[in-house]
Amino acid sequence: LRPGDLEGQTVMVTAGPTREEIDPVRFISNHSSGRMGYAVARAARQRGARVILVSGPTGLAAPAGVERICVESARDMQAAVMEHVAGCAVVVKTAAVADYRPAERQGGKIKKQAAEMTLALVKNPDILAELGRLKKRPFLVGFAAETSRLEEYAARKLAEKNLDMIVANDVSLGDAGFNVDTNRALFLFRDGSRQECPLMSKDELANRILDQIAARLPAQRPR
Ligand code: C5P
């Protein structure tokens, strides 16, 4: 496995944060840099896959040969993912999708008011859970960034979102997760198996993730 082992497969990767606009000058977002997802997209392309990268706002250049679709909000990401998922053998959902968005986007800049103000938020669609409910489900890989009870929460997400694999990161560690070039992870699988990945570069971790996917895909045939 590795050189060319994803030839003939289409892999969708989502990456980066989403931005949820409050008014024309403000938004809610998070610390995701997009580096892990871009590493997965680059590695999948190097291994021969056709790669569709649905990316939230990042400062990163699109990896060579990757088809990038740039989006802003969770709902933009949902639309792009659902439009392109047919024909994908694999979806790797690295993106740190904002869980909530402002209930209303104000058309004009909100003016300073009293000492306290309240912003009403509503829940965003869970794109990965929606993919998990598809009749023709691609091989689905989710990410779980946690600061406690890593394995328990990740196992619950794997089951609840109907995933094939989940990559769990402890983001309370300084050398893993957001905005660094290294990561350590725990892989959990639908069949109950698990694998620990020690600290390594995000490029190498991307290849370890793809090793697991490639080994579990029916050869050359989209599911
Ligand atoms: O539930 P939680 O947000 O921790 O799950 C993380 C996983 O779910 C990631 O793979 C992320 O891309 C995906 N997700 C999503 N849509 C959301 C929230 C999370 O696709 N609204």
Short mmCIF file of C-alpha atoms and ligand atoms in Angstrom, two decimals:
data_model
loop_
_atom_site.label_atom_id
_atom_site.label_comp_id
_atom_site.label_asym_id
_atom_site.label_seq_id
_atom_site.Cartn_x
_atom_site.Cartn_y
_atom_site.Cartn_z
CA LEU A 1 0.00 0.00 0.00
CA ARG A 2 0.88 3.62 -0.78
CA PRO A 3 2.14 4.73 -4.21
CA GLY A 4 -0.94 4.78 -6.44
CA ASP A 5 -3.06 2.75 -4.04
CA LEU A 6 -5.95 5.25 -4.32
CA GLU A 7 -5.97 5.40 -8.12
CA GLY A 8 -9.47 5.30 -9.56
CA GLN A 9 -11.03 6.54 -6.29
CA THR A 10 -12.55 9.94 -5.65
CA VAL A 11 -11.82 11.28 -2.17
CA MET A 12 -13.54 14.32 -0.69
CA VAL A 13 -11.78 16.16 2.13
CA THR A 14 -13.21 19.06 4.13
CA ALA A 15 -10.78 21.34 5.91
CA GLY A 16 -10.40 24.50 7.94
CA PRO A 17 -12.84 26.43 10.09
CA THR A 18 -16.17 27.87 9.03
CA ARG A 19 -17.14 31.51 9.49
CA GLU A 20 -20.57 32.48 10.70
CA GLU A 21 -21.36 36.11 10.01
CA ILE A 22 -22.82 38.32 12.71
CA ASP A 23 -22.94 41.49 10.64
CA PRO A 24 -20.97 42.85 7.64
CA VAL A 25 -17.75 43.20 9.69
CA ARG A 26 -17.89 40.42 12.32
CA PHE A 27 -18.04 36.65 12.47
CA ILE A 28 -17.77 33.64 14.79
CA SER A 29 -15.05 31.12 13.96
CA ASN A 30 -12.39 28.90 15.58
CA HIS A 31 -8.64 28.20 15.63
CA SER A 32 -8.56 25.55 12.89
CA SER A 33 -5.70 26.26 10.45
CA GLY A 34 -6.75 23.72 7.84
CA ARG A 35 -3.31 22.05 7.96
CA MET A 36 -4.52 18.54 8.81
CA GLY A 37 -7.14 18.50 6.06
CA TYR A 38 -4.78 19.96 3.46
CA ALA A 39 -2.24 17.28 4.41
CA VAL A 40 -4.88 14.57 3.83
CA ALA A 41 -5.87 16.12 0.48
CA ARG A 42 -2.24 16.38 -0.67
CA ALA A 43 -1.39 12.84 0.38
CA ALA A 44 -4.53 11.36 -1.23
CA ARG A 45 -3.66 13.12 -4.49
CA GLN A 46 -0.06 11.84 -4.30
CA ARG A 47 -1.45 8.33 -3.92
CA GLY A 48 -3.45 8.68 -7.13
CA ALA A 49 -6.94 9.71 -6.01
CA ARG A 50 -9.08 12.38 -7.59
CA VAL A 51 -9.41 14.81 -4.68
CA ILE A 52 -12.16 17.35 -4.00
CA LEU A 53 -11.16 19.68 -1.16
CA VAL A 54 -14.01 21.66 0.38
CA SER A 55 -12.22 24.34 2.36
CA GLY A 56 -13.26 26.98 4.82
CA PRO A 57 -11.18 30.18 5.02
CA THR A 58 -7.46 29.33 5.50
CA GLY A 59 -4.21 30.95 4.41
CA LEU A 60 -3.15 27.77 2.62
CA ALA A 61 -2.54 27.25 -1.11
CA ALA A 62 -4.44 24.43 -2.80
CA PRO A 63 -2.19 21.33 -3.14
CA ALA A 64 -1.20 20.57 -6.74
CA GLY A 65 -3.80 18.60 -8.68
CA VAL A 66 -6.51 18.98 -6.02
CA GLU A 67 -9.92 20.45 -6.97
CA ARG A 68 -10.64 23.03 -4.29
CA ILE A 69 -14.05 24.50 -3.51
CA CYS A 70 -13.82 27.48 -1.14
CA VAL A 71 -16.67 28.07 1.30
CA GLU A 72 -17.34 30.33 4.29
CA SER A 73 -20.18 29.16 6.50
CA ALA A 74 -21.27 25.71 7.68
CA ARG A 75 -24.31 25.95 5.45
CA ASP A 76 -22.08 26.79 2.43
CA MET A 77 -19.96 23.75 3.32
CA GLN A 78 -23.05 21.57 3.62
CA ALA A 79 -24.25 22.65 0.15
CA ALA A 80 -20.84 22.01 -1.47
CA VAL A 81 -20.41 18.61 0.21
CA MET A 82 -23.91 17.39 -0.68
CA GLU A 83 -23.53 18.62 -4.27
CA HIS A 84 -20.31 16.65 -4.81
CA VAL A 85 -20.69 13.54 -2.63
CA ALA A 86 -22.19 11.29 -5.32
CA GLY A 87 -19.30 9.38 -6.89
CA CYS A 88 -17.02 9.82 -3.87
CA ALA A 89 -15.70 6.55 -2.43
CA VAL A 90 -14.42 8.32 0.67
CA VAL A 91 -15.22 11.48 2.63
CA VAL A 92 -12.71 12.67 5.24
CA LYS A 93 -14.29 15.39 7.38
CA THR A 94 -11.39 17.24 8.94
CA ALA A 95 -13.16 20.61 8.97
CA ALA A 96 -13.87 22.28 12.31
CA VAL A 97 -17.44 23.23 11.52
CA ALA A 98 -18.93 25.88 13.80
CA ASP A 99 -21.63 24.21 15.89
CA TYR A 100 -23.73 27.39 16.09
CA ARG A 101 -24.37 30.47 13.96
CA PRO A 102 -26.05 33.77 14.82
CA ALA A 103 -29.84 33.37 14.63
CA GLU A 104 -29.91 36.43 12.41
CA ARG A 105 -27.23 38.14 10.34
CA GLN A 106 -27.62 41.90 10.78
CA GLY A 107 -27.57 43.83 7.50
CA GLY A 108 -25.80 46.82 9.07
CA LYS A 109 -22.91 46.94 11.57
CA ILE A 110 -24.22 46.42 15.11
CA LYS A 111 -23.64 49.57 17.16
CA LYS A 112 -22.14 49.60 20.66
CA GLN A 113 -24.89 49.49 23.22
CA ALA A 114 -25.15 48.79 26.94
CA ALA A 115 -22.37 47.16 28.98
CA GLU A 116 -23.76 43.73 28.18
CA MET A 117 -25.30 42.34 25.06
CA THR A 118 -26.70 38.95 24.10
CA LEU A 119 -26.27 37.27 20.75
CA ALA A 120 -28.82 34.57 19.93
CA LEU A 121 -27.32 31.49 18.26
CA VAL A 122 -28.92 28.56 16.46
CA LYS A 123 -27.47 25.13 15.77
CA ASN A 124 -25.78 24.48 12.42
CA PRO A 125 -26.57 21.32 10.44
CA ASP A 126 -24.25 18.40 11.27
CA ILE A 127 -22.86 17.65 7.82
CA LEU A 128 -21.15 14.43 8.84
CA ALA A 129 -24.28 13.04 10.49
CA GLU A 130 -26.19 13.89 7.31
CA LEU A 131 -23.65 11.92 5.26
CA GLY A 132 -24.02 9.03 7.71
CA ARG A 133 -27.75 8.88 6.94
CA LEU A 134 -27.25 8.58 3.15
CA LYS A 135 -28.50 5.36 1.56
CA LYS A 136 -25.35 5.12 -0.59
CA ARG A 137 -22.84 6.04 2.07
CA PRO A 138 -19.20 6.65 1.11
CA PHE A 139 -16.47 5.39 3.48
CA LEU A 140 -16.87 8.05 6.18
CA VAL A 141 -14.05 9.36 8.32
CA GLY A 142 -14.71 11.90 11.07
CA PHE A 143 -12.44 13.80 13.41
CA ALA A 144 -13.00 14.39 17.09
CA ALA A 145 -11.09 17.15 18.87
CA GLU A 146 -11.56 16.75 22.60
CA THR A 147 -10.06 18.13 25.78
CA SER A 148 -11.18 15.24 28.02
CA ARG A 149 -12.52 11.65 27.88
CA LEU A 150 -11.11 11.36 24.34
CA GLU A 151 -11.87 7.71 23.61
CA GLU A 152 -15.33 7.71 25.17
CA TYR A 153 -16.52 10.79 23.25
CA ALA A 154 -14.90 9.63 19.99
CA ALA A 155 -16.52 6.18 20.22
CA ARG A 156 -19.89 7.82 20.82
CA LYS A 157 -19.47 10.05 17.72
CA LEU A 158 -18.40 7.08 15.59
CA ALA A 159 -21.63 5.29 16.50
CA GLU A 160 -24.01 8.28 16.54
CA LYS A 161 -22.83 9.67 13.19
CA ASN A 162 -22.65 6.19 11.59
CA LEU A 163 -18.95 6.49 10.62
CA ASP A 164 -16.45 3.90 9.42
CA MET A 165 -13.51 5.53 11.21
CA ILE A 166 -12.85 8.38 13.60
CA VAL A 167 -9.55 10.16 14.23
CA ALA A 168 -9.49 11.45 17.80
CA ASN A 169 -7.16 14.23 18.93
CA ASP A 170 -6.56 15.53 22.43
CA VAL A 171 -6.39 19.26 21.71
CA SER A 172 -5.43 20.12 25.28
CA LEU A 173 -1.87 18.93 24.44
CA GLY A 174 0.36 21.69 23.05
CA ASP A 175 1.91 19.55 20.33
CA ALA A 176 -1.32 18.21 18.85
CA GLY A 177 -4.37 19.55 17.09
CA PHE A 178 -4.94 23.18 16.19
CA ASN A 179 -2.31 25.34 14.52
CA VAL A 180 0.74 23.12 14.97
CA ASP A 181 2.54 20.95 12.39
CA THR A 182 2.41 17.80 14.48
CA ASN A 183 -0.39 15.65 15.76
CA ARG A 184 -0.98 12.46 17.72
CA ALA A 185 -4.17 10.54 17.35
CA LEU A 186 -6.26 7.56 18.24
CA PHE A 187 -8.07 5.76 15.40
CA LEU A 188 -11.32 3.95 16.18
CA PHE A 189 -13.15 1.80 13.64
CA ARG A 190 -16.71 0.64 13.07
CA ASP A 191 -15.68 -2.99 13.75
CA GLY A 192 -14.51 -2.01 17.23
CA SER A 193 -10.77 -2.10 16.49
CA ARG A 194 -8.48 0.73 17.56
CA GLN A 195 -5.00 1.99 16.74
CA GLU A 196 -2.84 4.59 18.46
CA CYS A 197 -0.69 6.95 16.41
CA PRO A 198 2.19 8.57 18.31
CA LEU A 199 3.32 12.16 17.76
CA MET A 200 4.23 12.69 14.11
CA SER A 201 3.98 15.31 11.37
CA LYS A 202 0.51 16.01 9.98
CA ASP A 203 1.79 14.80 6.58
CA GLU A 204 2.76 11.43 8.04
CA LEU A 205 -0.46 11.19 10.05
CA ALA A 206 -2.40 11.92 6.83
CA ASN A 207 -0.70 8.94 5.21
CA ARG A 208 -1.44 6.70 8.23
CA ILE A 209 -5.11 7.65 7.96
CA LEU A 210 -5.07 6.90 4.21
CA ASP A 211 -3.31 3.55 4.85
CA GLN A 212 -6.30 2.52 6.95
CA ILE A 213 -8.81 3.77 4.38
CA ALA A 214 -7.04 2.13 1.42
CA ALA A 215 -6.88 -1.19 3.26
CA ARG A 216 -10.62 -1.08 3.91
CA LEU A 217 -11.87 0.06 0.49
CA PRO A 218 -13.01 -2.33 -2.20
CA ALA A 219 -10.25 -1.97 -4.84
CA GLN A 220 -10.81 0.52 -7.70
CA ARG A 221 -14.55 0.59 -7.16
CA PRO A 222 -16.52 3.47 -5.64
CA ARG A 223 -18.89 2.16 -2.94
O1 C5P B 1 -19.59 16.47 17.02
P1 C5P B 1 -18.28 17.06 16.64
O2 C5P B 1 -18.38 18.45 16.08
O3 C5P B 1 -17.21 16.96 17.66
O4 C5P B 1 -17.81 16.09 15.44
C1 C5P B 1 -16.66 16.37 14.73
C2 C5P B 1 -16.78 15.78 13.34
O5 C5P B 1 -18.06 16.08 12.79
C3 C5P B 1 -15.76 16.35 12.39
O6 C5P B 1 -15.40 15.33 11.48
C4 C5P B 1 -16.52 17.49 11.73
O7 C5P B 1 -16.03 17.80 10.46
C5 C5P B 1 -17.93 16.95 11.68
N1 C5P B 1 -18.99 17.98 11.81
C6 C5P B 1 -19.79 18.29 10.73
N2 C5P B 1 -20.79 19.25 10.85
C7 C5P B 1 -20.99 19.87 12.03
C8 C5P B 1 -20.17 19.58 13.13
C9 C5P B 1 -19.17 18.64 12.98
O8 C5P B 1 -19.61 17.71 9.66
N3 C5P B 1 -21.94 20.78 12.12
#
